[in-house]
mmCIF file with all atom_site columns, C-alpha atoms and ligand atoms in Angstrom:
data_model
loop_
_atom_site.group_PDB
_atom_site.id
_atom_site.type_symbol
_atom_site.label_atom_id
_atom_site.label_alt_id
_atom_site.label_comp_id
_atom_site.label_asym_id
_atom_site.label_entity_id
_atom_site.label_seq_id
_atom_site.pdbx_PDB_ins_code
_atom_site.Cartn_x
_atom_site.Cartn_y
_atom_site.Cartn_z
_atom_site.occupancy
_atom_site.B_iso_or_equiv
_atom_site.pdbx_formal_charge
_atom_site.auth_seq_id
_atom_site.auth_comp_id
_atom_site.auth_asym_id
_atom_site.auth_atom_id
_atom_site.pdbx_PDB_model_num
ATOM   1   C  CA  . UNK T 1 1   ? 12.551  2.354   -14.943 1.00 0.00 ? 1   UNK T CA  1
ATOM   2   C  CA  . UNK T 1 2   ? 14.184  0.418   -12.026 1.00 0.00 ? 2   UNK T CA  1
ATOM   3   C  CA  . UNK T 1 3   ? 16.473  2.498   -9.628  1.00 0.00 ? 3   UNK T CA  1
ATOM   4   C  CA  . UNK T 1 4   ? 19.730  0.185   -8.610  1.00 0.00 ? 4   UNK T CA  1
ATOM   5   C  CA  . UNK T 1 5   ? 19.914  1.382   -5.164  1.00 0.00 ? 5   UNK T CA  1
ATOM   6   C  CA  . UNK T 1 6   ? 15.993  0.789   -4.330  1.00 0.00 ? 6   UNK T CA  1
ATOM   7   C  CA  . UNK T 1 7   ? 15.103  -2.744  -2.194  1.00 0.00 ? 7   UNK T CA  1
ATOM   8   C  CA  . UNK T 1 8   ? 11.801  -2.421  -3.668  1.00 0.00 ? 8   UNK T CA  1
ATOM   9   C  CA  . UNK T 1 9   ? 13.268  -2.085  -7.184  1.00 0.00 ? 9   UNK T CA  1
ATOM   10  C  CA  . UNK T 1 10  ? 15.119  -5.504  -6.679  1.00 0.00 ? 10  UNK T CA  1
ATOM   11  C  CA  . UNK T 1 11  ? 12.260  -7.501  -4.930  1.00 0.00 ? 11  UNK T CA  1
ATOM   12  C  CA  . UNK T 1 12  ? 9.575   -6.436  -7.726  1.00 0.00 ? 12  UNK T CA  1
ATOM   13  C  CA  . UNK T 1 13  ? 12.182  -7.571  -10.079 1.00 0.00 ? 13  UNK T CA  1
ATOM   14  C  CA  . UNK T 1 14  ? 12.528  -10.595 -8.110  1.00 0.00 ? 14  UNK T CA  1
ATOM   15  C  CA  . UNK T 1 15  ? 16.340  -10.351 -7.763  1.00 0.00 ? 15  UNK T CA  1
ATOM   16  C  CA  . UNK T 1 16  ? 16.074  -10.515 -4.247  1.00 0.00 ? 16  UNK T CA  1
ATOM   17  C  CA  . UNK T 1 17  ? 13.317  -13.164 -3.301  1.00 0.00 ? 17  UNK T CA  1
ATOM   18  C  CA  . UNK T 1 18  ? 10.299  -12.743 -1.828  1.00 0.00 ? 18  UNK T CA  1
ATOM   19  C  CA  . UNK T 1 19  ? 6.914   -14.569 -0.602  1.00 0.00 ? 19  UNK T CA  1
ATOM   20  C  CA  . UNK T 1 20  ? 5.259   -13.608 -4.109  1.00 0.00 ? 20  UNK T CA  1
ATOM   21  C  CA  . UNK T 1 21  ? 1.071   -14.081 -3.789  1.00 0.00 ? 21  UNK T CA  1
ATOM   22  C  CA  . UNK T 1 22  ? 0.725   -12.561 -7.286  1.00 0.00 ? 22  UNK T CA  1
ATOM   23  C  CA  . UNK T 1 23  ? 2.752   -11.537 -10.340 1.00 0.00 ? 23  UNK T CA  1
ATOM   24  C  CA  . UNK T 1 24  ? 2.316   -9.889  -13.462 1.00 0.00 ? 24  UNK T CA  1
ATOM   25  C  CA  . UNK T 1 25  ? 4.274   -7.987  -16.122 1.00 0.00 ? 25  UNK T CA  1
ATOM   26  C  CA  . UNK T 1 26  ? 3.759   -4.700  -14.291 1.00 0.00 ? 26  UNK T CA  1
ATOM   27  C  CA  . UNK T 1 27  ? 3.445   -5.715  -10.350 1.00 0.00 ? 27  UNK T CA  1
ATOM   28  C  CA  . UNK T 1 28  ? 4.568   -8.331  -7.787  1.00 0.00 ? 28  UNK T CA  1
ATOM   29  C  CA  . UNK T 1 29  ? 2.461   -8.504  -4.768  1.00 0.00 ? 29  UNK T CA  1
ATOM   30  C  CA  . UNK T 1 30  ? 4.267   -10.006 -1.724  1.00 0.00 ? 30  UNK T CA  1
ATOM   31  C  CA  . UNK T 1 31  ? 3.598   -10.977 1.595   1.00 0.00 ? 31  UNK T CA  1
ATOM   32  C  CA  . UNK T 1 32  ? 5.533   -8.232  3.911   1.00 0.00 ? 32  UNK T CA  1
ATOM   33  C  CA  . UNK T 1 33  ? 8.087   -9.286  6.129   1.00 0.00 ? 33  UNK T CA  1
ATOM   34  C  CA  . UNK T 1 34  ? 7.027   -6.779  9.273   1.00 0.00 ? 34  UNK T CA  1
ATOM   35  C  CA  . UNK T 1 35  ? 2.748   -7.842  8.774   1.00 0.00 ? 35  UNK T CA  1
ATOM   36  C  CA  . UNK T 1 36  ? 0.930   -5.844  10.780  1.00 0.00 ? 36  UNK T CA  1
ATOM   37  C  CA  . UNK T 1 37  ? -1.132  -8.648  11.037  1.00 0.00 ? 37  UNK T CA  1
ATOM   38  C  CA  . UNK T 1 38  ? -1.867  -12.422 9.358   1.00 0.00 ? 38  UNK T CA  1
ATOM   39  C  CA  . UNK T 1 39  ? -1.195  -12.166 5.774   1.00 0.00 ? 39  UNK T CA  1
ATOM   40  C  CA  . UNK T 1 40  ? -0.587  -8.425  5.423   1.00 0.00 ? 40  UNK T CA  1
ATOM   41  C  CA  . UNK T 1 41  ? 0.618   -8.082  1.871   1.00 0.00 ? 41  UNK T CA  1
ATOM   42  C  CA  . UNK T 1 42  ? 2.273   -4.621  -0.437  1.00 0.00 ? 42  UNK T CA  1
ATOM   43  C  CA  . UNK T 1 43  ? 1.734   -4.148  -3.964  1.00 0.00 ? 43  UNK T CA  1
ATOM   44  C  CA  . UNK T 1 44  ? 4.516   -3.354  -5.546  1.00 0.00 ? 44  UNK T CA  1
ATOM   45  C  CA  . UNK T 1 45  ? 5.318   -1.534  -9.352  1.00 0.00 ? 45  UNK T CA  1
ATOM   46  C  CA  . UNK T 1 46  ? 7.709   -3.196  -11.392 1.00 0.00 ? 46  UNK T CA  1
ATOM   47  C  CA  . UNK T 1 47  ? 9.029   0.428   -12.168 1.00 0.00 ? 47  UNK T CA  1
ATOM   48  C  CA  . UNK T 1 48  ? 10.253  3.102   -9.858  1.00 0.00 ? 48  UNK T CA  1
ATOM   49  C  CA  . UNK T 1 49  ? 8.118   5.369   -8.411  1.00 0.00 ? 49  UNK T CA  1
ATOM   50  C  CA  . UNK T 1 50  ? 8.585   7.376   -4.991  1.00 0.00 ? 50  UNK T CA  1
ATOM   51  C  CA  . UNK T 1 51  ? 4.968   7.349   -3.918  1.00 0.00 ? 51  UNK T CA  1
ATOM   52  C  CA  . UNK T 1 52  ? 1.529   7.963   -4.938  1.00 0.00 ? 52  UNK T CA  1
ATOM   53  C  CA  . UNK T 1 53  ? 2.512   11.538  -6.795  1.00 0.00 ? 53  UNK T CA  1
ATOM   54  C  CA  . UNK T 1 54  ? 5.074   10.353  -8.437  1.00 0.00 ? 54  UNK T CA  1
ATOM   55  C  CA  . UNK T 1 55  ? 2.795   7.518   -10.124 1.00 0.00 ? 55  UNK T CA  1
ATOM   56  C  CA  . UNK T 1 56  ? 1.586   7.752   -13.986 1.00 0.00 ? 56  UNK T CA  1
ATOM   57  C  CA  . UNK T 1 57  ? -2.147  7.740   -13.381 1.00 0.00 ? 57  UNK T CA  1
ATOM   58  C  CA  . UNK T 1 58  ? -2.492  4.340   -15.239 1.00 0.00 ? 58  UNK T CA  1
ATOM   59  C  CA  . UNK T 1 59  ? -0.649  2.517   -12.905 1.00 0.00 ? 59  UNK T CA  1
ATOM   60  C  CA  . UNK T 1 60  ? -2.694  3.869   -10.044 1.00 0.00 ? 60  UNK T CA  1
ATOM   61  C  CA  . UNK T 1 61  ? -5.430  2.106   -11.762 1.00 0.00 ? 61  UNK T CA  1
ATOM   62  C  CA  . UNK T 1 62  ? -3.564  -1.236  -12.278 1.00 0.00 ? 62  UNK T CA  1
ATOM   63  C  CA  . UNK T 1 63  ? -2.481  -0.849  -8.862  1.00 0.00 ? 63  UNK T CA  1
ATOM   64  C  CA  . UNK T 1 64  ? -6.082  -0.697  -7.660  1.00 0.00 ? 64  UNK T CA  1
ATOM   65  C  CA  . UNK T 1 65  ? -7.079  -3.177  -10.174 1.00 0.00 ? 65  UNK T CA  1
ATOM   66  C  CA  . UNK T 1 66  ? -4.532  -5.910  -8.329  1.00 0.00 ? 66  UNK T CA  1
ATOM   67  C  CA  . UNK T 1 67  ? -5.976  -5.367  -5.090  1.00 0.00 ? 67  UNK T CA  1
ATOM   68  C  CA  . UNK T 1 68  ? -9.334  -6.087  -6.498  1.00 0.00 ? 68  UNK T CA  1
ATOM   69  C  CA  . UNK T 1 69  ? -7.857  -8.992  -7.653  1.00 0.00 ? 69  UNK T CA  1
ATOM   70  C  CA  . UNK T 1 70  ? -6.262  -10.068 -4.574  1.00 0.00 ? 70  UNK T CA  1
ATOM   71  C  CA  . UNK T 1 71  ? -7.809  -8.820  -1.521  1.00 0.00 ? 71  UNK T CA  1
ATOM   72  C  CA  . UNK T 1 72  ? -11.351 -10.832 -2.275  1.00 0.00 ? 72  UNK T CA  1
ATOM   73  C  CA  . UNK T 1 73  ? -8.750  -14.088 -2.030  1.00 0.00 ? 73  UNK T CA  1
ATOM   74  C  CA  . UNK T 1 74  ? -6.871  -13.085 0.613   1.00 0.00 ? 74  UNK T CA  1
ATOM   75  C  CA  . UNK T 1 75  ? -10.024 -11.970 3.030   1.00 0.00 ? 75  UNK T CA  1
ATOM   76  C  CA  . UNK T 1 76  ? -11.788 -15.593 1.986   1.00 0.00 ? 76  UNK T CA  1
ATOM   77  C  CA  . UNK T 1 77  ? -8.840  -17.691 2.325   1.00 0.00 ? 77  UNK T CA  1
ATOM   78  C  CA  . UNK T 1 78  ? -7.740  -16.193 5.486   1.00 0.00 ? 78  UNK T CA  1
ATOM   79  C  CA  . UNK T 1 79  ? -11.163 -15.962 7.054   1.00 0.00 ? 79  UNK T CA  1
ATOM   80  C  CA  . UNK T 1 80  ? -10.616 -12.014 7.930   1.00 0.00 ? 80  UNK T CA  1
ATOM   81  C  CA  . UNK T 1 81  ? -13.171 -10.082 9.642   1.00 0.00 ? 81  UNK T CA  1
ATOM   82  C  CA  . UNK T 1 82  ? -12.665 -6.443  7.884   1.00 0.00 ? 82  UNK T CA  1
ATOM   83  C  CA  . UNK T 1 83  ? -9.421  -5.382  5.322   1.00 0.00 ? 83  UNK T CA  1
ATOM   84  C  CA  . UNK T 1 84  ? -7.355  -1.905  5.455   1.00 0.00 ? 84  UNK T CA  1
ATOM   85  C  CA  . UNK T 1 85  ? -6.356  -0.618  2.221   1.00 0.00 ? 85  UNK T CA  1
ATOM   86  C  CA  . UNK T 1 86  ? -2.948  1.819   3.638   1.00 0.00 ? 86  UNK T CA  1
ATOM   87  C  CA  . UNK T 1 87  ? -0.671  3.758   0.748   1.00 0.00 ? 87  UNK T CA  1
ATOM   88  C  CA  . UNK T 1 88  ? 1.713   6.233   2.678   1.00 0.00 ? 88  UNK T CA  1
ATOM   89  C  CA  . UNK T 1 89  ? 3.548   9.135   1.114   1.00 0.00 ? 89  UNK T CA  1
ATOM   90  C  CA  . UNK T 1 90  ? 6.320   11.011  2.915   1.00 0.00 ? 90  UNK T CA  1
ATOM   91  C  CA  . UNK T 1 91  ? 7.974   10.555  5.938   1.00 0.00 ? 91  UNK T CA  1
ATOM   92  C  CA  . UNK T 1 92  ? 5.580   12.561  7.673   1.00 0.00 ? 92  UNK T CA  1
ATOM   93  C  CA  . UNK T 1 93  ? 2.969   10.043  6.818   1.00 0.00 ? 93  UNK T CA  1
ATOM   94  C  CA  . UNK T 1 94  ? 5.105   7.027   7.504   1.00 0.00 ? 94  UNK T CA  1
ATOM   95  C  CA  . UNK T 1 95  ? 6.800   5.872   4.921   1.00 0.00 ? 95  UNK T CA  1
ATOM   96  C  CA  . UNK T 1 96  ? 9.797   3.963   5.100   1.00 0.00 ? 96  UNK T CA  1
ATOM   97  C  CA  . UNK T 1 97  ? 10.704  2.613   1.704   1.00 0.00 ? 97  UNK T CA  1
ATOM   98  C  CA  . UNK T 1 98  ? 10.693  5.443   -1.093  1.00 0.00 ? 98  UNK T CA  1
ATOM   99  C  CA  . UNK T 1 99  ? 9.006   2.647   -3.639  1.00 0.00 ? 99  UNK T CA  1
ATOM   100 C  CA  . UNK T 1 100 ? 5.165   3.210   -3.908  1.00 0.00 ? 100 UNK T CA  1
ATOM   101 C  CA  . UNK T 1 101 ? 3.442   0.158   -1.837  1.00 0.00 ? 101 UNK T CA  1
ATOM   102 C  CA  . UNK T 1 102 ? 0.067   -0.113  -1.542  1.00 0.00 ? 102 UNK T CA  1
ATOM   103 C  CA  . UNK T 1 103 ? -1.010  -2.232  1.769   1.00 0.00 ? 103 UNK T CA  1
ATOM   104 C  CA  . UNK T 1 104 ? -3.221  -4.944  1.870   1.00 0.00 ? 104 UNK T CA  1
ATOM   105 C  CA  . UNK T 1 105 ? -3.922  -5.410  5.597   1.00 0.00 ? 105 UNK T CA  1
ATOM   106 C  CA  . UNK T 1 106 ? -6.491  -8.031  6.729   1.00 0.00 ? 106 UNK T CA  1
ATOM   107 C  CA  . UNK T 1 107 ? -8.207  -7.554  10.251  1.00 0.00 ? 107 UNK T CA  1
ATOM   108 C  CA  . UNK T 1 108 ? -9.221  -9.799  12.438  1.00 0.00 ? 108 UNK T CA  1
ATOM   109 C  CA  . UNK T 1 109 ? -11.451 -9.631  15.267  1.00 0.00 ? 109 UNK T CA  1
ATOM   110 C  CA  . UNK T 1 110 ? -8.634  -8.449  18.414  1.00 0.00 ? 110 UNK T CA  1
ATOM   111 C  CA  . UNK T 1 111 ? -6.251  -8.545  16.294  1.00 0.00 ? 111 UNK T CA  1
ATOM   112 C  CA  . UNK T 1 112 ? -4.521  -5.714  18.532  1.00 0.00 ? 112 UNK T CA  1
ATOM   113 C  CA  . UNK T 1 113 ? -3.630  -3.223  15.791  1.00 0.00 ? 113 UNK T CA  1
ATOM   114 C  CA  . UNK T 1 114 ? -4.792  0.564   15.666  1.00 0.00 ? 114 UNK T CA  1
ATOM   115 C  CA  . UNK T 1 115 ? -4.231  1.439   11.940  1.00 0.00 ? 115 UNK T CA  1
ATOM   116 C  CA  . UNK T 1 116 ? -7.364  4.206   12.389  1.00 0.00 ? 116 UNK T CA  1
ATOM   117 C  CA  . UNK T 1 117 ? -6.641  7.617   12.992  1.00 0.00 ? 117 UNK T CA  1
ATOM   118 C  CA  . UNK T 1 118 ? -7.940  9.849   16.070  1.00 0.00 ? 118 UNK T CA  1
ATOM   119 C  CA  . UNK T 1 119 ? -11.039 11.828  14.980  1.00 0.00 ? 119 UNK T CA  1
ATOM   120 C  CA  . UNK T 1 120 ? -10.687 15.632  15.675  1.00 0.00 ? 120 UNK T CA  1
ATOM   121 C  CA  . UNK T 1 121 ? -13.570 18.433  15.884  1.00 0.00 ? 121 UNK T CA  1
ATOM   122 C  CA  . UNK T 1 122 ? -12.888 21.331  13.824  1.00 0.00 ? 122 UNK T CA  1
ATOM   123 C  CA  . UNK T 1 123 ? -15.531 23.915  13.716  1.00 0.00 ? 123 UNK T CA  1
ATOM   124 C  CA  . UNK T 1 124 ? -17.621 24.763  10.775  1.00 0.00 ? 124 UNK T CA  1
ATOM   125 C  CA  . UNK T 1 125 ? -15.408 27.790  9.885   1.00 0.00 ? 125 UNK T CA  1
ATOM   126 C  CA  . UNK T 1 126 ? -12.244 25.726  10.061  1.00 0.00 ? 126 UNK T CA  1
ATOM   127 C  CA  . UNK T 1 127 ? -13.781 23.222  7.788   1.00 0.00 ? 127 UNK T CA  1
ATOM   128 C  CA  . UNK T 1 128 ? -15.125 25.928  5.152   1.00 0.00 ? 128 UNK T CA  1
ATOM   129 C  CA  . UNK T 1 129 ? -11.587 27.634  5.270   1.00 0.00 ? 129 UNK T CA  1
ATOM   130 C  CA  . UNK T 1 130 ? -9.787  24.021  4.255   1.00 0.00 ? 130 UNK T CA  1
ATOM   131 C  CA  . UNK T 1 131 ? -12.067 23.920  1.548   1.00 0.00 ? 131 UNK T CA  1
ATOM   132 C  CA  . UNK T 1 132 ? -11.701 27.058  0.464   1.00 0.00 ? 132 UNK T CA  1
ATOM   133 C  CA  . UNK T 1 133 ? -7.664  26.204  0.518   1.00 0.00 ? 133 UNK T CA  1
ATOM   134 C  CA  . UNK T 1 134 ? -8.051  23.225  -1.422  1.00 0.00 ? 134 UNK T CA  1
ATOM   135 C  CA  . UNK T 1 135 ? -10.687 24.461  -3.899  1.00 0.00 ? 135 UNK T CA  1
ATOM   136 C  CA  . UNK T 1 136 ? -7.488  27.369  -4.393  1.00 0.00 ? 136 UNK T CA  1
HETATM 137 P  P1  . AMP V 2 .   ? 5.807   2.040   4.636   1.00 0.00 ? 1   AMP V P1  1
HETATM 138 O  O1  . AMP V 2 .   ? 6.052   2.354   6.084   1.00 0.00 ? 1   AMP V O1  1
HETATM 139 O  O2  . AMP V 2 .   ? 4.436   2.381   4.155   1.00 0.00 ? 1   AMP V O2  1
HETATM 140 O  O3  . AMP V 2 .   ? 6.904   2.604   3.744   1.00 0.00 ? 1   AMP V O3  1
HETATM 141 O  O4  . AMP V 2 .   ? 5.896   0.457   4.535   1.00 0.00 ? 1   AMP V O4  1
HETATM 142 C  C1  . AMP V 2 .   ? 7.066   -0.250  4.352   1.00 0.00 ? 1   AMP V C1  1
HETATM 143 C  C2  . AMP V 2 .   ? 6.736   -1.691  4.637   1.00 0.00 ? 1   AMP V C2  1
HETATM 144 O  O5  . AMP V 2 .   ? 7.699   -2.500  4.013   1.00 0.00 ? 1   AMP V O5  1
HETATM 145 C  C3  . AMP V 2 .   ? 6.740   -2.057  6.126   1.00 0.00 ? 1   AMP V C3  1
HETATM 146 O  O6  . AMP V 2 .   ? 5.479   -2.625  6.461   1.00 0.00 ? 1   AMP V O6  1
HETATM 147 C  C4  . AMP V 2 .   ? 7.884   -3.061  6.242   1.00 0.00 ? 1   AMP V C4  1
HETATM 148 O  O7  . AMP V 2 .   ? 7.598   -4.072  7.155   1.00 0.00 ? 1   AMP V O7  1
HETATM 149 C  C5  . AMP V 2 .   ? 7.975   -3.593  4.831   1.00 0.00 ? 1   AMP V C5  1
HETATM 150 N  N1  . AMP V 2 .   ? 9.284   -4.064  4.402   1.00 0.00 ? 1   AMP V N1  1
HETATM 151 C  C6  . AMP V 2 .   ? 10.461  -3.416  4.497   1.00 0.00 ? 1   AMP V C6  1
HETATM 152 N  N2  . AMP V 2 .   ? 11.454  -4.141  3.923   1.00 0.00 ? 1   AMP V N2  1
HETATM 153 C  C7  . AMP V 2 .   ? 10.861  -5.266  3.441   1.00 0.00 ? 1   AMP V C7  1
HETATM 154 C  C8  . AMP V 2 .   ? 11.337  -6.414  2.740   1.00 0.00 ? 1   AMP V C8  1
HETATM 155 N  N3  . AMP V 2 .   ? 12.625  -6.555  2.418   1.00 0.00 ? 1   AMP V N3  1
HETATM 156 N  N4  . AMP V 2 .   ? 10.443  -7.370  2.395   1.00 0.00 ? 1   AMP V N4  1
HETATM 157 C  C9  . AMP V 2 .   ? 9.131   -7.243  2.718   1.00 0.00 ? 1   AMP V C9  1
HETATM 158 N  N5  . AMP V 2 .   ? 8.621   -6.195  3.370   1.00 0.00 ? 1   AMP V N5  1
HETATM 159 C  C10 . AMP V 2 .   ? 9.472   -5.219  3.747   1.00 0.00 ? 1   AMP V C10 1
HETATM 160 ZN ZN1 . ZN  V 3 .   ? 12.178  1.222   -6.494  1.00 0.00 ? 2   ZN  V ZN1 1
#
C-alpha cells in the first residue's frame, strides 16, 4: 500500500525521480540526496511502512537481502574502507522521513563523520536489571 502524502511513497514508485542503483518489484535503492558520505545510499519498500515495527517480517528479510546484494558492489566499486548499515525509528532516534529506509553508508578512511555512538559504563546491576526488563 502506497500512502499519497509520503515522499518516500512517490520516489520508490518512481513518480518523483531519483538516482536509482537498484530496482526490483518490491524495493528501489537510491543514492540519498543529503550522503553522509561518497555514495551513501537508502533502501526503500515499494509499500508503506513507518519504520522497522511497522514492517511485515518478510520484507525485513528482502530488505536485508538487497543490501547483501548491493553493499558488496558499492564497497568494491567505490574503494571504501569500512560500511555502516543505519535503520532509524522514531524521532527520538532520528528519523526524518516516516518511510522505513535502511542506510547504506560507506566509510572512508577521514572521512569526517561520527555515525558511532558514545560508549557508557553501567554497572553490573544496571545491566542485570535491563535484562530482567526486557526478558519481562
Ligand atoms: P532518516 O533521518 O533516517 O529518516 O533519513 C532520512 C534520509 O533521507 C536523510 O539522510 C536525507 O538526506 C534523505 N532524504 C530526504 N529527502 C530525500 C529525497 N527527496 N531524496 C533522497 N534522499 C532524501
Ligand atoms: Zn511511504
Amino acid at each position: 500500500m502506497k500512502d499519497n502524502n509520503c515522499i518516500f511513497c512517490k520516489i520508490a514508485n518512481g513518480e518523483i525521480p531519483s538516482r536509482t542503483i537498484y530496482e526490483d518489484d518490491a524495493f528501489r535503492v537510491i543514492l540519498d540526496l543529503g550522503p553522509a558520505t561518497k555514495g551513501h545510499a537508502l533502501i526503500l519498500p515499494k509499500d508503506h511502512y513507518e519504520d522497522f515495527f511497522a514492517l511485515p517480517e518478510d520484507t525485513a528479510r528482502d530488505a536485508i537481502s538487497v543490501a547483501k546484494k548491493i553493499a558488496p558492489k558499492m564497497k568494491a566499486n567505490l574503494h571504501a574502507d569500512g560500511f555502516n548499515l543505519v535503520q532509524n525509528n522514531g524521532e527520538t532516534a532520528g528519523q526524518t522521513v516516516m518511510h522505513f529506509h535502511l542506510h547504506l553508508i560507506p566509510r572512508y578512511k577521514d572521512d569526517g563523520q561520527n555515525i558511532l555512538w558514545k560508549p557508557t559504563e553501567p554497572g553490573a546491576e544496571e545491566l542485570d536489571a535491563v535484562k530482567a526488563q526486557i526478558d519481562g
